Coordinates of C-alpha atoms and ligand atoms in Angstrom, one line a residue:
X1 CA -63.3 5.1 114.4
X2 CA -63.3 3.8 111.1
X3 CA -62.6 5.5 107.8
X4 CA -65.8 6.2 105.6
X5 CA -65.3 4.2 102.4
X6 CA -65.5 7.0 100.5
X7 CA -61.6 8.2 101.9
X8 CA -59.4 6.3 99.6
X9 CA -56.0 6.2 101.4
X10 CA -53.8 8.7 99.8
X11 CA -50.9 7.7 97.3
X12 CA -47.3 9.2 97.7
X13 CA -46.5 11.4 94.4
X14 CA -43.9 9.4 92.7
X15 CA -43.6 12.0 90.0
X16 CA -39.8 12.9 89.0
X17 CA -38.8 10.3 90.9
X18 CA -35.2 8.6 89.6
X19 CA -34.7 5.4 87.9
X20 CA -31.7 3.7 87.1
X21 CA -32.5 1.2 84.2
X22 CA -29.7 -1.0 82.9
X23 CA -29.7 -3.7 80.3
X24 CA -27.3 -4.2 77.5
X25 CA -30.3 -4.6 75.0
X26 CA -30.7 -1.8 73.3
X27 CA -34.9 -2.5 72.7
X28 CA -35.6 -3.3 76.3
X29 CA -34.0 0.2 77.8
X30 CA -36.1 2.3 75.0
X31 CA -39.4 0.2 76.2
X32 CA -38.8 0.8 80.0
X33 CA -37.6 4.4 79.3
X34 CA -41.2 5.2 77.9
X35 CA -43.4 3.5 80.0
X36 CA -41.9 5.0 82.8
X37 CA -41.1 7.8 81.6
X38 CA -45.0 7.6 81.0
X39 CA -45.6 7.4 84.8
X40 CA -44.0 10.5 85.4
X41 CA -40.7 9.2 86.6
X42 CA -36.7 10.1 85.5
X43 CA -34.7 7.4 83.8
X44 CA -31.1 7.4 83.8
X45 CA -30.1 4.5 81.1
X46 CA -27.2 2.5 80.9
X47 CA -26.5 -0.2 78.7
X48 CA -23.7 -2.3 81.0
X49 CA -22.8 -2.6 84.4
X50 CA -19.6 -0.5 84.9
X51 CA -21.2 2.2 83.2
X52 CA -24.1 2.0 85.7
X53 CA -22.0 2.0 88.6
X54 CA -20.3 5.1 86.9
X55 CA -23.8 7.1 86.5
X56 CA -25.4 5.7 89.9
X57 CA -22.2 6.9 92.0
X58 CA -22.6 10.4 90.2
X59 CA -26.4 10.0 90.7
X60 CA -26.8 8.8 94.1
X61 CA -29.3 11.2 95.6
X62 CA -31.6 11.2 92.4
X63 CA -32.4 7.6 91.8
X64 CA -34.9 5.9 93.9
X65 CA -34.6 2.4 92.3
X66 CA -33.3 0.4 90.3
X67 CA -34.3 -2.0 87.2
X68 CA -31.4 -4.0 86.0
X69 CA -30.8 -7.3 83.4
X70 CA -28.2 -9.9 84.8
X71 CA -26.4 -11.3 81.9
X72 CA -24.6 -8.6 80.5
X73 CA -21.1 -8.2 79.4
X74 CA -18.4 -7.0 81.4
X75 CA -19.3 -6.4 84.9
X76 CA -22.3 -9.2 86.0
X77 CA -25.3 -8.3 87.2
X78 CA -25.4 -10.0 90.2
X79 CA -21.9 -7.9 91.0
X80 CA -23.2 -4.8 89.8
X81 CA -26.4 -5.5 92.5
X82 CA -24.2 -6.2 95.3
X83 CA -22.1 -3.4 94.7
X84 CA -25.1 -0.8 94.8
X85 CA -26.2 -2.6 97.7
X86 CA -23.4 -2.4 99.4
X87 CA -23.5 1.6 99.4
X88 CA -27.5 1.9 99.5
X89 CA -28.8 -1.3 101.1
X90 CA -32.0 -0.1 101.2
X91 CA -32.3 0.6 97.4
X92 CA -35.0 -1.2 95.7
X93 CA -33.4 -3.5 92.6
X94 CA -35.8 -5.0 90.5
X95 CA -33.9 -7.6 88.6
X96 CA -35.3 -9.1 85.1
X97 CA -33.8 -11.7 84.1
X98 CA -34.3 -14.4 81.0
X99 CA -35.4 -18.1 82.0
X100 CA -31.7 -19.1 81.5
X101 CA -31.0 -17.3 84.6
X102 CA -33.2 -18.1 87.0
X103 CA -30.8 -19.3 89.5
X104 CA -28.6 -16.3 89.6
X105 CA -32.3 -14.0 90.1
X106 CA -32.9 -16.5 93.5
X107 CA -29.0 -15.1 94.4
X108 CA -30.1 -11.8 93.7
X109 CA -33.3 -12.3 95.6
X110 CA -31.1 -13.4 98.3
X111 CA -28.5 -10.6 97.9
X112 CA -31.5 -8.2 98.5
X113 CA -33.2 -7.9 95.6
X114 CA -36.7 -6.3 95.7
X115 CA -38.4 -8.5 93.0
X116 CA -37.7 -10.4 89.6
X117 CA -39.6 -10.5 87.0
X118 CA -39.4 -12.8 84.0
X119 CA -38.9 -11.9 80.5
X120 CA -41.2 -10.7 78.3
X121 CA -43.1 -9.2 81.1
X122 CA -46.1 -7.6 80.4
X123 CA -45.5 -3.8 80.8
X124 CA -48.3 -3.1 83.3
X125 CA -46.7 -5.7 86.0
X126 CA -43.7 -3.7 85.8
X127 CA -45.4 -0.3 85.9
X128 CA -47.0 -1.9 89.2
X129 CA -43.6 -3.4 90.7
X130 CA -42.1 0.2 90.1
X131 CA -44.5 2.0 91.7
X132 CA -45.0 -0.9 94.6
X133 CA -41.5 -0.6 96.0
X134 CA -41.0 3.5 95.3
X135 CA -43.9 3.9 97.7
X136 CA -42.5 1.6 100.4
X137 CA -39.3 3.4 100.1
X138 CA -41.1 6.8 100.6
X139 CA -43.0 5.2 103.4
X140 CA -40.0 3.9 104.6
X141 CA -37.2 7.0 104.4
X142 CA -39.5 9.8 105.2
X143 CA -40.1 8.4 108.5
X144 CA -37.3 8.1 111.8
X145 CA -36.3 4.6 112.2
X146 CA -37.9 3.9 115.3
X147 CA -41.6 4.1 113.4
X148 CA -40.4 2.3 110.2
X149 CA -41.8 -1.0 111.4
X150 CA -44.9 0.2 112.4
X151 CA -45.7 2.0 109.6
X152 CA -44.4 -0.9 107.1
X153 CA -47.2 -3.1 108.9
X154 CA -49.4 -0.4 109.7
X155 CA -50.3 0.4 106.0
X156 CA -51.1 -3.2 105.4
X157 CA -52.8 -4.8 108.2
X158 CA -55.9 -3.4 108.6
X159 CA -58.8 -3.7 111.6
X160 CA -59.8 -1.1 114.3
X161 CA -62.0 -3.9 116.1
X162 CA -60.4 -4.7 119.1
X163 CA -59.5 -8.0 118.7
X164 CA -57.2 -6.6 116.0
X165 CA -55.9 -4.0 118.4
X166 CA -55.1 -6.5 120.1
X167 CA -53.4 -8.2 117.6
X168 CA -51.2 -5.4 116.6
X169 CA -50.5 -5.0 120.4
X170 CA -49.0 -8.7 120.5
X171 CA -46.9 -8.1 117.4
X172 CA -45.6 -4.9 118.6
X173 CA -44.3 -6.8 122.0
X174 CA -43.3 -10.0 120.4
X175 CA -41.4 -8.9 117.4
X176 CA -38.0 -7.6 119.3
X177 CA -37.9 -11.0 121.1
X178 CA -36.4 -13.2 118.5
X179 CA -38.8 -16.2 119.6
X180 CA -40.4 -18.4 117.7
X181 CA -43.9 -17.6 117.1
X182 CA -47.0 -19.5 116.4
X183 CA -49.7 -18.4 114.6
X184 CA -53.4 -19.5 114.6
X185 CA -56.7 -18.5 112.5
X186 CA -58.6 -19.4 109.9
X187 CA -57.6 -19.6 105.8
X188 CA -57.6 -15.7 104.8
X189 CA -57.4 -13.9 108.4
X190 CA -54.1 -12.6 107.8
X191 CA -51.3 -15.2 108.9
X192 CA -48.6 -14.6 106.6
X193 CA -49.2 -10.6 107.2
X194 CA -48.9 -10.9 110.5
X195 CA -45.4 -12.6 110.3
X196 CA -44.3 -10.1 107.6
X197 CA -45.1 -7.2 110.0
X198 CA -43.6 -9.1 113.1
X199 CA -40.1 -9.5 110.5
X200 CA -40.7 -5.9 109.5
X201 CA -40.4 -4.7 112.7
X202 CA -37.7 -7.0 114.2
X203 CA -34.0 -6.4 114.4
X204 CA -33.8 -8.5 111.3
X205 CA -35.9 -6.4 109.3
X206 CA -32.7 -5.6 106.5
X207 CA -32.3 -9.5 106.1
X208 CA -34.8 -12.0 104.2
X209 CA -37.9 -12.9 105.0
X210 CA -38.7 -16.7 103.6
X211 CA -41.3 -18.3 103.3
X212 CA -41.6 -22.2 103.0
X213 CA -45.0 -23.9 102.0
X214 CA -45.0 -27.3 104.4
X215 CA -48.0 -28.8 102.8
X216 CA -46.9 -27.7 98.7
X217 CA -44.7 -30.3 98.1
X218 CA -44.1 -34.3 98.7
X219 CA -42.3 -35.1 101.8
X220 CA -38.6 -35.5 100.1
X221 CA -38.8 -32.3 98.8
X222 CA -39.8 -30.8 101.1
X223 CA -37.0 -31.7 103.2
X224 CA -34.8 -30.8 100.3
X225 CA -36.1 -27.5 100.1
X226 CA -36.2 -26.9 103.7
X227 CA -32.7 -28.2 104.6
X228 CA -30.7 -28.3 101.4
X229 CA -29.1 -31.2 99.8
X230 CA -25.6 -32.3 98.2
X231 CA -25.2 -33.1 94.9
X232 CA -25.9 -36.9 94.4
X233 CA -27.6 -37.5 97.3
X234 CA -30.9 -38.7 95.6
X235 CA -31.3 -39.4 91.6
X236 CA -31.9 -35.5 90.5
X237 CA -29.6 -34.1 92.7
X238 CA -27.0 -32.8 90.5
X239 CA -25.7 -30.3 92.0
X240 CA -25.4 -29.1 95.8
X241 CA -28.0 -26.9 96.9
X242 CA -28.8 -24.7 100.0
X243 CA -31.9 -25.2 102.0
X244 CA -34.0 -22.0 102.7
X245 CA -33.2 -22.8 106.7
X246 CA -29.6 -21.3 105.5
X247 CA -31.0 -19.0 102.9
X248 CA -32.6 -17.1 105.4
X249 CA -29.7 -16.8 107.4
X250 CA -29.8 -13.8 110.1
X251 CA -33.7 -13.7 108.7
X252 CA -37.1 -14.9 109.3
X253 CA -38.3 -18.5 107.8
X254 CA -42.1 -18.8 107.6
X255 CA -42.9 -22.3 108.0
X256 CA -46.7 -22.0 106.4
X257 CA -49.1 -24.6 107.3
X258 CA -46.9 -26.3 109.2
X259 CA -49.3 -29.2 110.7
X260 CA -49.4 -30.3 107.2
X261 CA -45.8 -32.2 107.7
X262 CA -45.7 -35.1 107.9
X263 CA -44.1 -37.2 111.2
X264 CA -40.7 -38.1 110.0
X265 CA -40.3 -34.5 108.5
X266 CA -41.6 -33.2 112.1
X267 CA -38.8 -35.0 113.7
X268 CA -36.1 -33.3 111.4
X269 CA -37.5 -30.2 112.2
X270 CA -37.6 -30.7 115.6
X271 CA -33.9 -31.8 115.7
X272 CA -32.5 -28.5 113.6
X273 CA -35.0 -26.2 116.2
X274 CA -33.3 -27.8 119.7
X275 CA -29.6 -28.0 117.7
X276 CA -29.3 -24.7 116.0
X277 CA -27.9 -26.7 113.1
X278 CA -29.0 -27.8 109.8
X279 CA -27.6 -30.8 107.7
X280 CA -28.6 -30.9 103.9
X281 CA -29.7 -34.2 102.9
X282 CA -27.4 -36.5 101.9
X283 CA -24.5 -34.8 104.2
X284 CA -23.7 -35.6 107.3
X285 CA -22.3 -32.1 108.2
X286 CA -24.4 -29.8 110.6
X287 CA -24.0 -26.2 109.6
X288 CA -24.9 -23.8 112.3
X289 CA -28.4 -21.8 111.4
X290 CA -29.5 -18.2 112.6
X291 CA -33.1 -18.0 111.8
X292 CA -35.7 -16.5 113.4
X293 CA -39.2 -19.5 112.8
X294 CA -42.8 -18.1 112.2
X295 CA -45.1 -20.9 112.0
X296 CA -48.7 -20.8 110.8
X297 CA -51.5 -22.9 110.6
X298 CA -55.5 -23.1 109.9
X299 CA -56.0 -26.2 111.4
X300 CA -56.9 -27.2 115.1
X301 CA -53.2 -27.9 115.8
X302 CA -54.1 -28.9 119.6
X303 CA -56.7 -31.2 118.6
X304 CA -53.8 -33.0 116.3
X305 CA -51.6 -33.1 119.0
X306 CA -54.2 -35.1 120.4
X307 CA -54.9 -37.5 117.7
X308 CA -51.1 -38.0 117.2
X309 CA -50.5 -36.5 114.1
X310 CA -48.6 -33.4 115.3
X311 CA -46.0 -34.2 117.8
X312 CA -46.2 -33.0 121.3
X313 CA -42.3 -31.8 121.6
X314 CA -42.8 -30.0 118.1
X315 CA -46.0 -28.1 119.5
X316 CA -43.9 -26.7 122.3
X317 CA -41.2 -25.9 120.6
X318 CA -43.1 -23.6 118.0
X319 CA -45.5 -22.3 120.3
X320 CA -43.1 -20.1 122.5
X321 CA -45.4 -17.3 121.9
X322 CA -49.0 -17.7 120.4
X323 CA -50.7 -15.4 118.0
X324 CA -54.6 -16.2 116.7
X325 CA -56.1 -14.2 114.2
X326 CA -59.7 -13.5 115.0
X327 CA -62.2 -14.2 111.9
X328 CA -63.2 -11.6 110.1
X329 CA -67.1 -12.9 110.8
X330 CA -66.2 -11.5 114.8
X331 CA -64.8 -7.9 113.6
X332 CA -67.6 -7.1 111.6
X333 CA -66.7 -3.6 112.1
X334 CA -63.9 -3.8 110.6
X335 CA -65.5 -4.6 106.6
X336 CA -65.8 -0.9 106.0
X337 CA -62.4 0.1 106.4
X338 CA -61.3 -3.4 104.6
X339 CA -63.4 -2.7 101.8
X340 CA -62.5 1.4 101.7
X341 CA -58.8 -0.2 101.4
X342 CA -59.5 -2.6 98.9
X343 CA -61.4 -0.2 97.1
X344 CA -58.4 1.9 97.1
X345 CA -55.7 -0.1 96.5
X346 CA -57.5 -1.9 93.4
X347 CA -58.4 1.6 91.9
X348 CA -55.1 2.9 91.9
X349 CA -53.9 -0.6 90.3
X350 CA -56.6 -1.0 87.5
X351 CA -56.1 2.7 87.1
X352 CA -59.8 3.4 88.1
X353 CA -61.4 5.7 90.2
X354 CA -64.1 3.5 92.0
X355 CA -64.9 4.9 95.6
X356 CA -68.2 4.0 96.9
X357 CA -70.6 1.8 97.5
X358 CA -74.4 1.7 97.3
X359 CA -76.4 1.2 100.4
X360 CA -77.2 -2.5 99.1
X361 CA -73.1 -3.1 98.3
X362 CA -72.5 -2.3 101.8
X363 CA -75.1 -4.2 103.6
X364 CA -74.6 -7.3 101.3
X365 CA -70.8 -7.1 102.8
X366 CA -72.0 -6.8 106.3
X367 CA -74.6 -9.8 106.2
X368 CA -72.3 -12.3 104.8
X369 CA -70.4 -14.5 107.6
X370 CA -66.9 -14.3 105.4
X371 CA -66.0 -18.1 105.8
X372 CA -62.8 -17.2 103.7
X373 CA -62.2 -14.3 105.4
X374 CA -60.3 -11.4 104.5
X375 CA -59.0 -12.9 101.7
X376 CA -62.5 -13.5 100.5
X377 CA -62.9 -9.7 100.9
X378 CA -60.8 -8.7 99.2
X379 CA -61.2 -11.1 96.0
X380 CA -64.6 -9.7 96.0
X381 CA -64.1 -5.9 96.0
X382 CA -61.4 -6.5 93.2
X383 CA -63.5 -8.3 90.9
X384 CA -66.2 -5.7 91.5
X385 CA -63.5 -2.8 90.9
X386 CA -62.8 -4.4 87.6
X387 CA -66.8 -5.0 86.5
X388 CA -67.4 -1.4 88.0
X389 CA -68.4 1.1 84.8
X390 CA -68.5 4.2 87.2
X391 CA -67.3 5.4 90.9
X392 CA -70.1 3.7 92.7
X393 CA -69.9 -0.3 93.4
X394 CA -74.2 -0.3 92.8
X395 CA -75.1 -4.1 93.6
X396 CA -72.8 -7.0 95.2
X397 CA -73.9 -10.5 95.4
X398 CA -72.5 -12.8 97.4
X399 CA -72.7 -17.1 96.3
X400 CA -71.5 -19.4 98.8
X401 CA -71.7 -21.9 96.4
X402 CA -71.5 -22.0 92.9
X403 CA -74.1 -23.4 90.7
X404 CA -73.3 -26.8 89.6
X405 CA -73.3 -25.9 86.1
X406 CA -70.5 -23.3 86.8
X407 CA -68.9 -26.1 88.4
X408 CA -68.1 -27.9 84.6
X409 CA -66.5 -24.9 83.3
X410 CA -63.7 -25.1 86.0
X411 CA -63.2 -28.7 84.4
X412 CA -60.2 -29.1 82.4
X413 CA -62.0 -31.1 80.4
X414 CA -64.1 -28.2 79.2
X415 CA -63.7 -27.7 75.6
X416 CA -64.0 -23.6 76.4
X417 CA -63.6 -21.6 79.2
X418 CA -66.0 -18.7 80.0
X419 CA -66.0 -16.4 83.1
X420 CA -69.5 -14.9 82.6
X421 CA -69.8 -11.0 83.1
X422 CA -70.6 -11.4 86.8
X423 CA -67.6 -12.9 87.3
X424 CA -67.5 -16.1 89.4
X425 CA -66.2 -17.4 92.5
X426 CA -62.9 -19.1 91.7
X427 CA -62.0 -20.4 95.5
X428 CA -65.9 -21.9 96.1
X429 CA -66.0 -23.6 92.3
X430 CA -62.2 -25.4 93.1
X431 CA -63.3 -26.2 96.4
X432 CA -66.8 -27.9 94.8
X433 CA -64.6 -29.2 92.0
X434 CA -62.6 -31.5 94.7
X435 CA -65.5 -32.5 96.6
X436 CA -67.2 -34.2 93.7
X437 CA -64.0 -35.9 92.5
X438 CA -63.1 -37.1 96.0
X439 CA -66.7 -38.2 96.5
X440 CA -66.5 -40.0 93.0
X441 CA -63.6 -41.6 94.2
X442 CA -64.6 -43.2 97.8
X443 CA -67.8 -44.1 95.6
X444 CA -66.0 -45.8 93.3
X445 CA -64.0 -47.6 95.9
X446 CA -66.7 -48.3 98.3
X447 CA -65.6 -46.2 100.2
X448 CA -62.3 -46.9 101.3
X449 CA -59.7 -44.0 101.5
X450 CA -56.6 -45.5 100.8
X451 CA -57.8 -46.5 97.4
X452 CA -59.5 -43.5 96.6
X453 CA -56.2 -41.5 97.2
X454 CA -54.7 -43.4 94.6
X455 CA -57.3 -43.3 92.2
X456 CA -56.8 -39.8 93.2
X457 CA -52.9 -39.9 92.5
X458 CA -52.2 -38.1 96.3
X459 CA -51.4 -39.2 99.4
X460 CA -53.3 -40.6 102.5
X461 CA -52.3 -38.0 104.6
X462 CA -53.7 -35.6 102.1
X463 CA -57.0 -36.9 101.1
X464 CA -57.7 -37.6 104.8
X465 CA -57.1 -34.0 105.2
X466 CA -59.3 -33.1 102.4
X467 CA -62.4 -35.2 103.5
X468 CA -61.9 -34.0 107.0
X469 CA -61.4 -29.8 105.3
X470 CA -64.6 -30.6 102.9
X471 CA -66.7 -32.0 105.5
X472 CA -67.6 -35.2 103.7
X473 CA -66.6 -37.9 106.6
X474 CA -69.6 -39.6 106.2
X475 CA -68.7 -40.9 102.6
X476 CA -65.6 -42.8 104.5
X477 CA -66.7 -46.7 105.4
X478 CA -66.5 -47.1 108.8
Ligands
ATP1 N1 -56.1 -7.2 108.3 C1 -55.8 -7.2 107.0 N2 -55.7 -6.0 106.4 C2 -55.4 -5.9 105.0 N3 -55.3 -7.0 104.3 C3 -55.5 -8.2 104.8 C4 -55.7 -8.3 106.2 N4 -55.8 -9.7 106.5 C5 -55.6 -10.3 105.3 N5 -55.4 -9.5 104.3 C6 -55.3 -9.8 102.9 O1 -56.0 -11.0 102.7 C7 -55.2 -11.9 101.9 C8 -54.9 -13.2 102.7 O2 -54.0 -12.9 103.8 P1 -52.9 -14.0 104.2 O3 -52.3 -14.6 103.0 O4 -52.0 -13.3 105.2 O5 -53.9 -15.0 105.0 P2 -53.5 -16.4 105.6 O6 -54.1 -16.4 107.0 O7 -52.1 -16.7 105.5 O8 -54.4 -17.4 104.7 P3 -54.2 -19.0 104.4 O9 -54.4 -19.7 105.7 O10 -55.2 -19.3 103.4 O11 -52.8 -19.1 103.9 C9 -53.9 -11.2 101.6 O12 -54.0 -10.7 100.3 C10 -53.8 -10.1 102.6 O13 -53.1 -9.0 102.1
MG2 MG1 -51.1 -18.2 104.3

């Protein structure tokens, strides 16, 4: 049975809740005293770490979180957040931090930090971030700790279909395991939920959940990032620095879009998988690794195997057990109770009260096939929560693809940007945007790839990728 639409999901109160805010600036404990104090919340301030230890010990039981600066005199705010965590390791911390310190908010983040955030921050991401991780922790202490994982993945994954149910079946099996996990499905079904919700209910649940982008960065850095490096060991590497595959220690590592790697980075992988061991580049020390690996991918990773660009030993080795997310075009049923989320959770963040939709919203969402999926979903119920003047969503439209004159506003060549009242569709526009460059490109070089990749400035691997993602084979000469 699905929820009707008009049943937003109901919010834990947060009022009178306690928050412990310290920073040594005088200016930024008065502006985060009011605007939470604005949400309905208690704020115990303290301007330097001893003295928040001080109140937080005599306070325990009252404060449900935690905002705190870094650089402060006396005690150091990465101390001061490993000594609260070491008496409440469940306590959310929300660290802000200047740019100076950005490397000592990753160590927080590590330590168990909840989130960072950047100053100046805008005061409505912090009201959001507060009220985010006070809700989880309601979620999360009110219930017996043999349903926290469920719930911490029930209240975000979504479907009744029965493919989904199927789905949340698999995770609830697979997640005690400790194997390595494989997951399959198109862009926007719900990978890197599904591995949050398999760490979320695994024995590892209290340690870090990473999450490593394998087709974001060149394949040196990747590598760097992945496995660490030691200072000098390429121009750049001043100083030693840990790879996420240590990072996540005792954790989960999210590989993401894994069969984007390329061969030599495959092999490495490969080697630290069967060895249990990770060397940072430039060393020639293994360091033993305890990491649980979630892969993911949206590409036919079988049919690469095939073709040679994924190797075979790599494909085994990350597909112990293997998870494929169904599209959302083959759970149909499942739009109303997506939408009736989105609808909620987008209300409740814009500070709306948008509930409904008209008889045309709803059947426009049900004709469309959803070739982004739930992602696309969702980006289109929150751009329609924003434009929505009442509590009823009247018309939706749907455009596959935008209009070519759209298309020249996403330039950045475009003397002014405008996002017409309608809104647009930013994912279709960047995905025309490519096309027409790529297709420029083989046009200008008759059609051979390797030169239009670098009139293109990327790599062969990736534009072959492209032409093969965008469909446009037939611009390749033969
Ligand atoms: N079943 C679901 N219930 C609720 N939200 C969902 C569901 N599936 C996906 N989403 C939402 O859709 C968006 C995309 O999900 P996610 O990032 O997990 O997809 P993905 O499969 O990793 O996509 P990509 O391949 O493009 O990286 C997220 O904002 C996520 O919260
Ligand atoms: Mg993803």
């Amino acid at each position: 049975m699905s929820k009707p639409i008009e049943e937003p999901q109901e919010a834990p109160s947060l009022r009178g809740r306690g928050v412990l805010v310290v920073d040594d600036e005088d200016g930024m404990r008065e502006l985060l005293g009011i605007v939470l104090e604005n949400e309905g919340y208690r704020v115990f301030p303290a301007r330097d770490g001893s003295s928040a230890l001080d109140l937080f010990q005599r306070e325990k039981d009252h404060i449900d979180l935690v905002i705190q600066d870094l650089k402060m005199p006396g005690m150091d705010g990465v101390d001061l957040l490993r000594k609260i965590k070491e008496t409440s390791s469940e306590l959310p911390v929300i660290i802000i931090t200047a740019f100076s310190t950005w490397d000592s908010a990753v160590e927080a983040m590590r330590l168990g930090a909840y989130d960072y955030l950047r100053k100046p921050f805008d005061t409505e991401v912090i009201r959001s971030v507060v009220n985010r991780a006070i809700e989880q922790r309601l979620i999360f202490s009110s219930s017996p700790e043999s349903l926290r994982g469920e719930l911490s993945y029930k209240s975000e994954i979504i479907g009744n279909n029965p493919l989904m149910q199927g789905v949340f079946e698999m995770i609830k099996r697979i997640a005690p395991t400790d194997s390595t996990v494989l997951i399959q499905g198109e862009s926007g079904t719900g990978k890197e939920l599904a591995a949050r919700a398999i760490h979320y209910r695994s024995y590892r649940r209290n340690k870090v959940f990473l999450s490593a982008n394998c087709s974001a960065f060149t394949e040196s850095l990747l590598e760097s990032e992945l496995f660490g490096h030691i200072r000098g060991a390429f121009t750049g590497a001043i100083e030693n620095k840990q790879g996420l595959f240590q990072a996540a220690h005792q954790g989960t590592l999210f590989l993401d879009e894994v069969a984007d790697m390329s061969l030599t980075t495959q092999v490495k992988i490969l080697r630290v998988l069967e060895e249990r061991k990770v060397s940072p580049v430039g060393s020639t020390r293994a360091e033993p690794i305890d990491v649980r690996i979630i892969a993911a991918t949206n590409k036919d990773i079988e049919a690469e195997v095939k073709e040679g660009s994924f190797r075979e030993d790599l494909y085994y080795r990350l597909n112990v057990i293997p998870l494929t997310l169904p599209p959302l075009r083959d759970r149909k049923d499942d739009i109303p109770l997506l939408a009736g989320y989105f609808l909620a959770k987008y209300s409740r963040q814009m500070r709306k009260c948008v509930t409904n939709l008209s008889a045309q919203a709803r059947s426009a969402l049900l004709e469309y096939d959803w070739p982004g999926n739930v992602r696309e979903l969702e980006n289109i119920i929150q751009r329609h929560v924003a434009l929505a003047g009442g509590a009823c969503i009247e018309t939706i439209q749907i455009q596959r693809h935008a209009a070519p004159a759209a298309i020249k506003l996403a330039s950045p060549l475009a003397d002014e940007l405008r996002i017409p009242d309608a809104g647009i569709e930013l994912e279709d526009l960047l995905e025309n945007f490519e096309k027409a460059h790529i297709l420029e490109a083989l046009k200008k070089t008759n059609g051979n790839l390797t030169n239009a990749a670098k009139l293109l400035g990327m790599s062969y691997r990736s534009i072959r990728y492209r032409v093969k993602k965008l469909g446009i084979k037939e611009a390749i000469r033969a």
